[in-house]
XYZ file of N, CA and C in Angstrom:
864
model
N 45.837 145.975 89.088
C 45.820 144.758 88.545
C 46.137 144.441 86.965
N 45.722 142.610 87.028
C 46.235 143.259 85.334
C 45.173 143.325 83.955
N 44.900 143.515 82.900
C 44.162 144.931 81.936
C 43.113 144.480 82.297
N 43.077 142.848 82.143
C 41.782 141.887 81.614
C 40.559 141.758 82.929
N 41.660 142.305 84.471
C 41.136 142.069 85.594
C 40.172 143.633 85.901
N 41.273 144.220 85.155
C 40.620 145.974 85.189
C 39.546 145.783 85.102
N 39.572 145.338 83.506
C 38.040 145.327 82.797
C 36.795 145.371 83.421
N 36.702 143.983 84.297
C 35.499 143.163 84.941
C 35.525 143.902 85.636
N 36.743 144.897 86.659
C 36.547 145.632 88.146
C 35.839 146.338 87.901
N 36.042 147.021 86.539
C 35.338 148.416 86.587
C 33.631 148.300 85.985
N 33.715 146.723 84.627
C 32.198 146.412 85.058
C 31.603 146.045 85.669
N 32.400 145.864 87.156
C 31.526 144.488 88.404
C 31.126 146.104 89.374
N 31.822 147.186 89.315
C 31.647 147.921 89.926
C 30.661 149.135 89.342
N 30.321 149.519 88.548
C 29.298 150.437 87.158
C 28.106 149.635 87.444
N 27.971 148.411 87.058
C 27.338 147.623 86.841
C 26.449 147.348 88.903
N 27.049 147.077 89.778
C 26.493 147.660 91.223
C 25.722 149.181 91.087
N 26.380 149.879 91.009
C 25.984 151.012 90.793
C 25.016 151.077 90.531
N 24.604 151.263 89.150
C 23.947 150.925 88.357
C 22.203 150.633 88.641
N 22.282 149.256 89.261
C 21.343 148.605 89.746
C 20.961 149.134 90.645
N 21.579 149.959 92.000
C 21.305 151.259 93.005
C 20.792 152.279 92.759
N 20.776 152.554 91.498
C 20.072 153.898 91.043
C 20.506 154.620 90.745
N 22.449 154.580 90.667
C 23.143 155.385 90.794
C 23.927 155.192 89.573
N 23.549 156.640 88.694
C 23.540 156.281 87.340
C 25.728 156.500 86.544
N 26.376 155.343 86.317
C 27.457 154.745 86.130
C 28.063 154.402 85.201
N 27.622 156.078 83.691
C 27.895 155.819 82.455
C 29.381 155.599 82.396
N 30.286 156.124 83.601
C 31.660 156.140 82.885
C 32.640 155.737 84.189
N 34.015 155.517 84.127
C 34.533 155.065 85.415
C 36.055 155.828 85.335
N 36.565 156.817 85.883
C 38.014 156.934 85.505
C 38.705 156.551 86.824
N 39.262 155.743 86.392
C 40.571 154.666 87.417
C 41.525 155.776 88.336
N 41.592 156.415 89.700
C 42.109 157.169 90.434
C 43.297 156.386 90.830
N 43.181 155.127 91.447
C 44.603 154.150 91.644
C 44.273 152.661 91.419
N 45.372 152.297 90.888
C 45.934 150.670 90.337
C 46.624 150.206 91.105
N 46.658 149.103 92.017
C 47.662 147.806 92.245
C 46.654 147.157 92.251
N 47.316 146.419 93.694
C 46.662 145.231 94.214
C 44.767 145.214 94.155
N 44.402 146.889 94.707
C 43.295 147.090 94.383
C 43.156 148.263 93.308
N 41.633 148.360 93.117
C 41.250 149.467 92.336
C 40.301 150.208 92.773
N 40.668 152.047 92.632
C 40.005 153.040 92.607
C 39.681 153.831 91.822
N 37.835 154.324 91.698
C 37.490 154.470 90.691
C 36.555 155.702 91.168
N 35.931 156.772 90.513
C 35.551 158.044 90.078
C 34.169 157.493 89.158
N 33.245 156.725 89.875
C 31.812 156.438 88.295
C 31.263 158.158 88.730
N 31.387 157.962 87.103
C 29.947 159.341 87.263
C 29.414 159.150 86.160
N 27.993 159.613 86.576
C 27.457 161.031 86.693
C 27.587 160.989 88.107
N 27.394 159.951 88.909
C 26.507 159.440 90.296
C 28.134 160.270 90.973
N 28.959 160.735 90.643
C 29.917 161.359 91.603
C 30.149 159.895 92.912
N 30.678 158.973 92.505
C 30.798 157.916 93.967
C 32.069 157.460 93.861
N 32.538 157.278 94.597
C 34.544 156.667 95.055
C 33.832 155.390 95.107
N 34.570 154.218 94.135
C 34.555 152.702 94.350
C 35.443 152.300 95.002
N 35.594 151.412 95.831
C 37.068 150.751 96.045
C 36.664 149.126 95.763
N 37.367 148.504 94.553
C 36.938 147.008 94.230
C 38.476 146.491 94.506
N 38.058 144.616 95.073
C 39.887 144.590 95.750
C 38.725 142.369 94.580
N 39.500 141.741 94.604
C 39.452 140.685 94.009
C 38.865 139.559 95.580
N 37.578 139.116 95.465
C 37.382 138.370 96.321
C 38.669 137.630 96.909
N 38.418 137.480 98.380
C 39.424 136.738 99.199
C 41.103 137.446 99.684
N 40.762 138.606 98.917
C 42.311 139.552 98.972
C 41.975 141.444 99.267
N 40.361 140.968 100.242
C 40.490 141.973 100.904
C 39.578 141.715 102.364
N 39.494 142.728 103.105
C 38.533 143.335 104.750
C 38.018 144.409 104.103
N 36.853 143.921 103.681
C 36.171 145.440 102.978
C 35.106 145.277 104.232
N 34.484 144.458 104.766
C 33.769 144.079 105.800
C 34.288 144.991 106.935
N 35.221 144.518 106.840
C 35.911 145.279 108.191
C 35.734 146.406 108.043
N 36.488 147.256 107.068
C 36.765 148.391 106.613
C 35.123 149.518 106.729
N 34.284 148.623 106.243
C 32.626 148.935 106.259
C 32.191 149.587 107.961
N 32.653 148.502 108.656
C 32.345 148.465 110.180
C 32.426 149.661 110.674
N 34.190 149.165 110.683
C 34.863 150.874 111.064
C 34.149 152.470 110.454
N 33.874 152.091 109.277
C 33.539 153.896 109.515
C 32.385 153.996 109.744
N 31.933 152.946 109.878
C 29.897 153.263 110.168
C 30.131 153.726 111.987
N 31.135 152.716 112.526
C 31.380 153.482 113.868
C 32.283 154.923 114.165
N 32.943 155.291 113.131
C 34.296 156.377 112.814
C 32.623 157.727 112.814
N 32.231 157.686 111.791
C 31.478 158.247 111.428
C 30.439 159.030 112.446
N 29.770 157.936 113.864
C 29.566 158.164 114.942
C 29.841 158.907 115.387
N 31.129 159.375 115.443
C 31.727 160.498 116.231
C 32.420 161.701 115.311
N 33.437 162.374 115.663
C 34.037 163.429 114.440
C 35.457 162.645 113.945
N 35.302 161.991 114.239
C 36.621 161.346 113.181
C 37.078 161.967 111.531
N 37.651 162.065 111.496
C 38.061 162.327 110.069
C 38.393 162.133 108.910
N 37.217 161.126 108.653
C 37.629 160.218 107.714
C 36.570 160.313 106.135
N 36.675 159.327 105.264
C 35.998 160.107 104.426
C 34.955 159.162 104.297
N 33.456 159.487 104.209
C 32.307 158.348 104.277
C 31.528 157.936 103.643
N 31.139 156.560 103.941
C 30.683 155.865 102.781
C 29.156 156.912 102.103
N 29.049 156.389 100.441
C 27.755 156.471 100.355
C 26.336 156.385 100.482
N 26.185 158.183 101.126
C 24.838 157.618 101.829
C 23.763 157.387 100.899
N 23.699 157.296 99.279
C 22.600 157.077 98.989
C 22.226 155.595 98.842
N 23.101 155.116 98.991
C 23.134 153.101 99.684
C 22.911 153.043 100.991
N 22.520 151.471 100.941
C 22.695 150.716 101.916
C 24.429 150.495 102.752
N 24.624 150.528 103.553
C 26.528 150.671 104.046
C 26.658 149.192 104.056
N 27.346 148.665 103.087
C 27.504 147.311 102.756
C 28.384 146.813 101.735
N 29.401 145.719 102.302
C 29.819 145.341 101.017
C 29.059 144.551 99.594
N 29.150 144.793 98.305
C 28.418 144.258 97.190
C 29.445 143.342 96.339
N 29.082 142.061 96.013
C 30.095 141.098 95.372
C 29.554 140.927 93.927
N 30.156 140.962 93.143
C 29.606 140.467 91.685
C 30.576 140.164 90.759
N 30.960 139.101 90.043
C 31.728 138.283 89.053
C 33.227 138.208 89.681
N 33.155 137.947 91.066
C 34.500 137.659 91.906
C 34.940 139.115 92.527
N 34.395 140.103 92.334
C 35.093 141.137 93.095
C 34.412 141.632 93.955
N 34.919 142.297 95.281
C 34.224 143.146 96.609
C 34.007 144.186 96.081
N 32.940 145.175 96.034
C 32.911 146.639 95.709
C 32.418 147.392 97.155
N 32.761 148.478 97.300
C 32.399 149.241 98.763
C 32.599 150.102 97.567
N 31.215 151.081 98.175
C 30.450 152.586 97.640
C 30.596 153.349 98.821
N 31.499 154.916 98.205
C 32.284 156.176 99.075
C 31.429 157.738 98.592
N 32.106 158.268 100.072
C 31.621 159.634 99.036
C 32.866 159.931 97.943
N 32.643 161.096 97.264
C 33.729 161.289 96.406
C 34.141 162.834 96.797
N 35.019 162.786 97.179
C 35.680 164.415 97.571
C 36.073 164.765 96.494
N 35.877 166.030 95.753
C 37.221 166.433 94.901
C 37.853 167.560 95.782
N 39.015 167.077 95.289
C 40.441 167.548 96.403
C 40.586 169.072 95.621
N 40.891 170.003 96.775
C 41.554 171.113 96.933
C 42.695 171.563 96.671
N 42.966 172.235 96.051
C 44.481 172.684 96.120
C 44.724 174.017 96.931
N 45.686 174.792 97.192
C 46.308 173.306 97.735
C 46.765 172.876 98.590
N 46.642 171.400 98.802
C 46.546 170.912 99.716
C 46.811 171.178 101.184
N 46.474 170.225 102.627
C 46.453 171.320 103.223
C 47.831 170.562 104.105
N 48.077 172.118 105.101
C 49.536 172.259 105.331
C 49.818 170.934 106.421
N 50.926 170.691 106.244
C 51.154 169.763 107.749
C 50.271 169.671 108.372
N 50.844 170.806 109.452
C 49.968 170.781 110.373
C 48.452 170.511 111.104
N 47.483 170.922 109.601
C 46.274 170.370 109.783
C 46.376 169.007 109.707
N 46.669 168.336 108.937
C 47.668 166.620 108.479
C 47.472 166.504 110.184
N 48.523 166.419 111.161
C 48.723 165.839 112.266
C 47.977 166.072 112.817
N 46.891 167.717 113.259
C 46.295 167.732 113.957
C 44.736 167.105 113.376
N 44.419 166.158 112.215
C 43.723 165.665 111.975
C 43.807 163.872 112.062
N 45.287 163.480 111.959
C 46.017 162.707 112.558
C 45.330 162.274 113.969
N 45.922 163.294 114.907
C 45.462 163.400 115.993
C 44.148 162.985 116.350
N 43.474 163.856 116.223
C 41.715 163.250 116.105
C 41.332 162.435 115.554
N 41.492 161.249 114.366
C 41.907 160.557 114.120
C 41.901 158.626 115.227
N 43.206 158.655 115.892
C 43.447 158.549 117.013
C 42.390 158.754 117.678
N 42.185 159.711 118.330
C 41.641 160.047 119.470
C 40.195 159.298 119.565
N 39.493 159.368 118.436
C 38.211 158.833 117.845
C 38.218 157.397 117.507
N 39.661 156.414 117.339
C 39.727 155.492 117.135
C 40.129 154.696 118.366
N 40.652 155.322 119.559
C 40.338 154.867 121.084
C 38.976 154.802 121.547
N 38.382 155.246 121.153
C 36.458 154.524 121.271
C 35.852 153.934 120.849
N 36.789 153.207 120.119
C 35.998 152.344 118.775
C 36.384 150.460 119.664
N 35.372 150.008 119.794
C 35.694 148.827 120.107
C 35.341 147.826 119.285
N 36.316 147.496 118.069
C 35.937 146.290 117.060
C 37.404 145.727 116.991
N 36.859 144.066 117.054
C 37.953 143.449 117.233
C 39.238 143.620 115.525
N 40.427 143.461 115.632
C 41.382 144.087 114.767
C 42.502 143.195 114.573
N 42.916 143.022 114.080
C 44.777 142.732 113.544
C 46.068 143.694 114.475
N 46.767 143.224 114.983
C 48.133 143.535 115.500
C 48.928 144.384 114.723
N 49.731 144.912 115.106
C 50.734 145.757 113.926
C 51.785 144.738 113.790
N 51.679 143.323 114.583
C 52.812 142.930 114.677
C 52.424 141.748 113.161
N 51.149 141.800 113.122
C 50.500 140.568 111.947
C 51.213 141.295 110.932
N 51.248 142.207 110.806
C 52.194 143.043 109.613
C 53.084 142.695 109.220
N 54.309 142.598 109.889
C 55.665 141.732 109.999
C 54.996 140.398 110.223
N 54.687 139.780 110.966
C 54.246 138.311 109.783
C 54.332 138.302 108.768
N 53.387 139.360 108.146
C 53.402 138.931 106.742
C 54.402 138.964 105.742
N 55.375 140.187 106.128
C 56.343 140.624 105.328
C 57.612 139.358 105.722
N 57.571 138.915 106.943
C 58.217 137.796 107.130
C 58.091 136.594 106.274
N 57.087 136.201 105.950
C 56.715 135.213 105.324
C 57.064 135.756 104.108
N 56.814 136.658 103.228
C 57.303 136.595 101.899
C 58.877 136.840 101.617
N 59.731 137.070 102.757
C 61.004 136.743 102.523
C 61.305 135.627 102.594
N 60.920 134.914 103.342
C 61.020 133.564 103.865
C 60.891 132.664 102.868
N 60.352 132.484 102.127
C 59.666 131.756 100.887
C 60.080 132.112 99.734
N 61.489 131.716 99.303
C 61.716 131.457 97.815
C 60.328 131.586 96.978
N 59.732 131.040 96.836
C 58.404 130.730 95.864
C 57.530 132.308 95.948
N 57.629 132.745 96.715
C 57.164 134.152 96.975
C 57.875 135.277 96.366
N 58.705 135.162 96.948
C 59.845 136.195 96.939
C 60.932 135.633 95.576
N 61.004 135.442 94.827
C 61.668 134.614 93.720
C 62.893 135.396 93.456
N 62.782 136.747 93.137
C 63.822 137.408 92.559
C 64.860 138.621 93.685
N 64.231 137.744 94.991
C 64.994 138.300 96.214
C 66.542 137.533 96.296
N 67.784 138.320 96.397
C 69.083 137.439 96.902
C 68.929 136.774 97.921
N 69.862 135.577 98.215
C 70.036 134.966 99.589
C 70.465 135.978 100.593
N 71.473 136.738 99.951
C 71.912 137.286 101.372
C 71.023 138.565 101.561
N 70.124 139.314 100.460
C 68.921 140.242 101.033
C 68.254 139.714 101.343
N 67.879 138.400 101.479
C 66.964 137.629 101.799
C 67.234 137.167 103.502
N 68.403 136.856 103.726
C 68.685 137.046 104.955
C 69.019 138.583 106.029
N 69.436 138.878 105.022
C 69.179 140.404 105.994
C 68.436 141.150 106.301
N 67.470 141.208 105.382
C 65.603 141.817 105.779
C 65.024 140.424 106.471
N 65.371 139.310 106.905
C 64.369 138.686 107.655
C 64.627 138.941 108.956
N 66.213 138.830 109.149
C 66.851 139.279 110.478
C 66.455 140.797 111.122
N 66.240 142.060 110.178
C 65.971 142.859 110.066
C 64.992 143.347 110.561
N 63.965 142.327 110.088
C 62.175 142.430 110.898
C 62.426 141.880 112.374
N 62.633 140.391 112.158
C 62.864 140.268 113.460
C 63.226 140.885 114.748
N 64.363 141.306 113.969
C 65.058 142.105 115.340
C 64.574 143.563 115.653
N 63.537 144.112 115.065
C 62.705 145.474 114.864
C 61.346 144.747 115.761
N 60.898 143.629 115.225
C 59.961 143.314 116.129
C 60.190 143.280 117.687
N 61.511 142.692 118.078
C 61.642 142.441 119.204
C 62.068 144.284 119.914
N 62.465 144.755 119.039
C 63.013 145.742 119.826
C 61.548 146.616 120.525
N 60.658 147.053 119.261
C 59.875 147.747 119.259
C 58.795 147.065 120.699
N 58.678 145.988 120.582
C 57.675 145.079 121.496
C 58.073 145.274 122.865
N 59.810 144.689 123.023
C 59.990 145.280 123.952
C 59.939 146.828 124.770
N 59.763 147.424 124.373
C 59.483 149.021 124.745
C 58.064 148.903 125.080
N 57.446 147.927 125.314
C 56.181 148.141 126.256
C 54.950 149.536 126.456
N 55.397 149.839 124.525
C 54.307 151.055 124.479
C 52.783 150.743 124.681
N 51.871 151.545 125.284
C 50.902 151.444 124.935
C 49.833 151.255 123.624
N 49.233 150.580 123.154
C 48.898 150.509 121.681
C 47.131 150.948 121.985
N 46.629 151.142 120.714
C 45.892 151.172 119.964
C 45.032 151.154 119.198
N 43.952 151.411 118.334
C 43.985 150.808 117.523
C 44.227 152.352 116.280
N 45.074 151.731 115.079
C 45.351 153.049 114.222
C 44.401 152.717 113.137
N 45.287 153.849 111.983
C 44.997 153.925 110.707
C 45.560 152.553 109.894
N 47.271 152.689 110.403
C 47.782 151.108 109.580
C 48.706 151.812 108.349
N 48.453 152.701 107.603
C 49.044 153.149 106.642
C 48.814 154.615 106.450
N 49.184 155.862 107.233
C 47.951 157.509 106.934
C 49.466 158.125 106.050
N 49.756 157.348 105.504
C 50.874 157.779 103.836
C 50.096 158.607 103.179
N 50.651 159.898 102.491
C 49.956 160.889 101.766
C 49.017 160.560 100.993
N 49.103 159.335 100.480
C 48.463 158.641 99.498
C 47.182 158.170 99.613
N 46.689 158.341 100.931
C 46.033 157.914 101.491
C 44.808 159.182 103.165
N 45.405 160.248 102.281
C 44.798 161.737 103.393
C 44.478 162.586 102.082
N 42.787 162.823 102.211
C 42.473 163.268 100.900
C 42.416 164.840 101.165
N 43.201 166.227 100.832
C 42.881 167.211 100.898
C 41.147 167.720 100.048
N 40.319 167.836 101.419
C 38.990 168.401 101.293
C 38.436 169.803 101.575
N 37.547 170.468 100.653
C 36.560 171.396 101.473
C 36.735 171.259 102.969
N 36.388 170.282 103.446
C 36.512 169.412 104.556
C 37.534 169.456 105.904
N 38.383 169.796 104.989
C 40.161 169.552 105.714
C 40.302 168.097 105.183
N 41.588 167.404 106.042
C 42.148 166.440 105.789
C 41.428 165.260 106.425
N 41.207 164.557 104.882
C 40.149 163.346 105.342
C 40.815 161.756 105.111
N 41.111 160.809 105.829
C 41.534 159.410 105.985
C 40.576 158.478 105.095
N 41.335 157.939 104.632
C 40.678 156.991 103.479
C 41.770 155.712 103.347
N 40.981 154.272 103.123
C 41.643 153.301 103.349
C 42.244 152.663 104.808
N 40.425 152.268 105.052
C 40.712 151.796 106.564
C 41.436 150.381 106.830
N 41.102 149.677 105.688
C 41.104 148.439 105.875
C 42.309 148.103 105.680
N 43.757 148.677 106.666
C 44.752 148.800 107.018
C 44.950 148.764 107.990
N 43.396 148.878 109.313
C 43.877 149.204 110.300
C 43.942 147.990 111.421
N 44.948 148.823 112.534
C 45.686 147.505 113.298
C 45.773 148.169 114.600
N 46.434 147.627 115.370
C 46.944 148.188 116.884
C 47.755 148.247 117.032
N 48.545 149.215 117.700
C 49.999 149.229 117.949
C 49.871 150.863 118.672
N 51.120 150.985 118.783
C 52.291 152.278 119.443
C 51.795 153.329 118.218
N 50.804 154.870 118.248
C 50.649 155.794 117.312
C 52.458 156.032 116.713
N 53.006 155.917 117.447
C 54.013 156.265 116.430
C 54.609 155.112 115.081
N 53.877 154.076 115.178
C 53.624 152.686 113.915
C 52.898 153.512 113.113
N 51.816 154.900 113.641
C 50.962 155.299 111.912
C 51.880 156.861 111.672
N 52.676 156.971 112.861
C 53.251 158.174 112.492
C 54.922 157.526 111.795
N 55.012 156.487 111.693
C 56.494 156.397 110.479
C 55.886 156.153 108.835
N 54.693 156.433 108.957
C 54.582 156.437 107.529
C 53.913 158.319 107.132
N 54.237 158.977 107.411
C 53.867 160.126 107.793
C 55.350 160.526 106.966
N 55.242 162.155 106.348
C 56.323 163.062 105.876
C 56.389 163.445 107.596
N 57.933 164.047 107.694
C 58.468 164.568 108.626
C 57.579 165.656 109.019
N 57.738 166.643 107.986
C 57.089 167.631 108.733
C 55.147 167.627 108.895
N 55.128 166.851 108.901
C 53.427 166.506 109.877
C 53.862 165.815 110.855
N 55.101 164.862 111.574
C 55.580 164.112 112.432
C 56.126 165.157 113.314
N 56.567 166.500 113.142
C 56.897 167.083 114.023
C 55.726 168.074 114.807
N 55.102 168.229 114.428
C 53.431 168.795 114.957
C 52.398 167.608 115.650
N 52.867 166.527 115.591
C 52.010 165.382 116.469
C 52.271 165.859 117.801
N 51.374 166.143 118.821
C 51.923 166.126 120.074
C 52.606 164.558 121.002
N 53.307 164.652 122.104
C 53.355 163.771 123.068
C 54.270 162.659 121.809
N 55.298 162.264 120.644
C 55.345 161.242 120.061
C 56.696 161.166 120.715
N 56.330 159.677 120.888
C 58.428 159.040 121.388
C 59.217 158.927 120.328
N 60.421 159.878 120.034
C 60.983 160.079 119.353
C 61.993 158.985 118.875
N 62.622 158.198 119.960
C 62.900 156.710 120.490
C 62.692 155.990 119.464
N 61.225 155.744 120.077
C 60.299 154.708 118.928
C 60.045 154.960 118.146
N 59.666 156.309 117.602
C 58.647 156.452 116.120
C 60.538 155.978 115.045
N 61.623 156.332 115.390
C 62.610 156.323 115.071
C 62.567 154.210 114.501
N 62.320 153.195 115.945
C 62.425 152.328 115.038
C 60.948 152.047 114.584
N 60.222 152.514 114.782
C 58.551 152.402 114.303
C 59.137 152.921 112.274
N 59.880 153.731 112.203
C 59.675 153.812 110.757
C 61.690 153.153 110.186
N 61.867 152.760 110.384
C 63.102 151.693 110.038
C 62.660 150.136 110.018
N 61.472 150.150 110.926
C 60.159 148.478 110.401
C 59.524 148.857 109.127
N 58.853 150.212 108.956
C 57.931 150.349 107.976
C 59.262 150.225 106.936
N 59.808 151.032 106.796
C 60.644 150.866 105.332
C 60.960 149.222 105.004
N 61.184 148.646 106.147
C 61.524 146.438 106.047
C 60.320 146.528 105.642
N 59.507 146.463 106.453
C 58.358 145.724 105.587
C 57.571 146.129 104.132
N 57.503 147.333 103.945
C 57.069 147.199 103.054
C 58.465 147.413 101.792
N 59.576 147.030 101.647
C 60.615 146.577 101.088
C 60.418 144.981 100.688
N 59.978 144.255 101.877
C 59.325 143.264 101.371
C 58.682 142.630 100.705
N 57.337 143.727 100.642
C 55.813 143.561 100.111
C 56.750 143.824 98.773
N 57.530 144.931 98.167
C 58.198 144.875 96.879
C 58.446 143.865 96.148
N 59.083 142.650 96.805
C 59.507 141.243 96.346
C 58.702 140.745 95.880
N 57.430 140.915 96.890
C 56.285 139.567 96.612
C 56.229 139.311 94.728
N 56.348 138.236 94.762
C 55.958 138.140 93.255
C 54.979 138.046 92.691
N 53.542 138.651 93.545
C 51.966 138.710 93.008
C 52.597 140.615 93.563
N 53.162 140.887 94.092
C 53.202 142.573 94.087
C 52.674 143.442 92.750
N 51.939 144.643 92.747
C 51.969 145.204 91.389
C 51.769 146.606 91.330
N 52.528 146.787 92.536
C 52.499 148.178 92.853
C 53.728 149.086 91.818
N 53.487 150.184 91.227
C 54.038 150.893 90.152
C 55.965 150.912 90.503
N 56.343 150.125 89.747
C 57.761 150.456 89.452
C 58.303 149.966 91.319
N 57.719 148.853 91.545
C 57.721 147.745 92.669
C 59.389 147.356 92.635
N 59.462 147.178 91.675
C 61.370 146.366 91.680
C 62.306 147.361 92.070
N 62.486 148.709 91.522
C 62.822 149.815 91.583
C 62.929 149.882 93.592
N 61.382 150.439 93.931
C 61.022 150.616 95.260
C 61.742 149.399 96.311
N 61.813 148.457 95.918
C 62.469 147.498 96.649
C 63.892 147.706 96.449
N 64.779 147.749 95.288
C 66.034 147.641 95.465
C 66.648 148.837 96.299
N 65.756 150.235 96.101
C 65.784 151.396 97.118
C 66.110 151.479 98.472
N 65.080 150.303 98.872
C 64.633 150.550 100.129
C 65.741 149.280 100.881
N 66.066 148.301 100.292
C 67.333 147.908 100.684
C 68.671 148.194 101.209
N 69.221 149.214 99.773
C 69.729 150.176 99.888
C 69.681 151.055 101.543
N 68.374 151.795 101.744
C 68.773 152.785 102.464
C 68.780 151.660 103.945
N 68.192 151.036 103.848
C 68.521 150.017 105.165
C 69.637 149.334 105.798
N 70.407 148.831 104.501
C 71.536 148.955 105.286
C 73.096 150.271 105.154
N 72.395 151.121 104.547
C 72.980 152.535 104.495
C 73.039 152.969 106.454
N 71.725 152.802 106.916
C 71.641 152.762 108.729
C 71.370 154.259 108.911
N 71.118 154.884 110.086
C 70.307 155.727 110.299
C 70.980 157.445 109.769
N 70.572 158.734 110.218
C 68.969 158.157 110.089
C 68.255 157.964 108.867
N 67.147 157.625 109.408
C 65.828 156.623 108.719
C 65.274 157.372 107.520
N 65.246 157.469 106.200
C 64.152 158.414 105.620
C 62.686 158.409 105.805
N 61.744 159.066 105.707
C 60.351 158.197 105.816
C 60.211 157.948 104.189
N 59.111 157.307 103.818
C 58.440 156.638 102.589
C 58.298 157.578 101.485
N 57.783 159.327 101.720
C 57.773 159.713 100.931
C 59.128 160.752 100.475
N 60.338 160.440 101.016
C 61.789 160.771 100.844
C 61.867 160.033 99.985
N 61.790 158.492 100.406
C 62.605 157.198 99.147
C 61.871 157.254 98.257
N 60.357 157.752 97.780
C 59.639 157.855 96.661
C 60.363 159.336 96.078
N 60.135 159.598 96.559
C 60.747 161.434 95.622
C 62.018 161.108 95.306
N 63.291 160.327 95.807
C 64.000 160.081 95.185
C 64.418 159.262 93.950
N 62.961 158.267 94.492
C 63.069 157.675 93.255
C 62.769 158.106 92.455
N 61.817 159.423 92.165
C 61.196 160.029 91.154
C 61.572 161.553 91.004
N 62.994 161.515 90.956
C 63.942 162.558 91.224
C 63.904 163.742 91.622
N 63.106 163.571 92.910
C 62.212 165.330 92.922
C 62.710 165.302 94.794
C-alpha cells in the first residue's frame, strides 16, 4: 500500500479493535503489499486489512469457520469477537488469532503432512469457490492490456500470453480430479507455531488439482507429499511461474521488488525445464 494508505489502514484496524474491547495501542506491520497484515498490541491480534473492493474477506471468514469445525491446520479467527468482516474508512478488516512463531521452523515433511491434512479437510467443505483457471484469466487480462502492463515489452507480451494459454489447455486436457485448494500455500502463508504448521491467507482458495497447490511450495516439501502426479506438477509449476510473472507486470502491483521479480521470471520461462520453484527464484534474487 502507499504510505498514506498504510497509515489509514492501521488507524482503521486499531479503531475497530478498540471498539470491540481489544486494546490496540500499537500496530506492527508484518507484511505490506496489496494488503496489510498487522499485529495489534497489547491485545495480540492478527489483523488483515484490504481496500474495499479488492478483497474477498467474507469468503475467507466463511471458509475459516468451516475448516475450524474439523482438524484442518489453519489459523483461526480471533475468538474474543464475532467472526465477521469489519468495514471502516474504506477498508475491510478481519481479526485473527496471533500465533508467535517458533524456531527453527517446521521441517519440510511436517509441512507436507499439514498440507495433505488441509486438502483432506477441504474435500469436506461445500462452499462456492472460484476455479484455478480464473487465476489464469486474471493473468491473461493483465498481459493482454497494455494499459494494465505498460512496461511489458511487446515480444514479452506475446510470449507470456501464449504460454499462459498453452498451459491452461495442457492442464485441463489431463482431466485431473479437482477439489478445493489453498491456492497459494507458499512459505509466506505457512506459520511455524507450537501447534505445528498452520496455513493462513485463505482468500486465495480455489478449485483445482492438488498439484496446483504443490506448485507453490518448495521442492523439499513436494517430495514428502504422497501420490502427486509429477508430470502434472511440472505443468502447474510452469503455470505458477507464468501467472506470477504476469502479476508482477501489473501497473498497480505493489509487491516488493516486483519489476525485478517479473524480469527474472520471464528469463526463467524462456530458459525452459527443469522448472524451478518460486522460493528458488526468490532466493536467486536475494543472492541466497
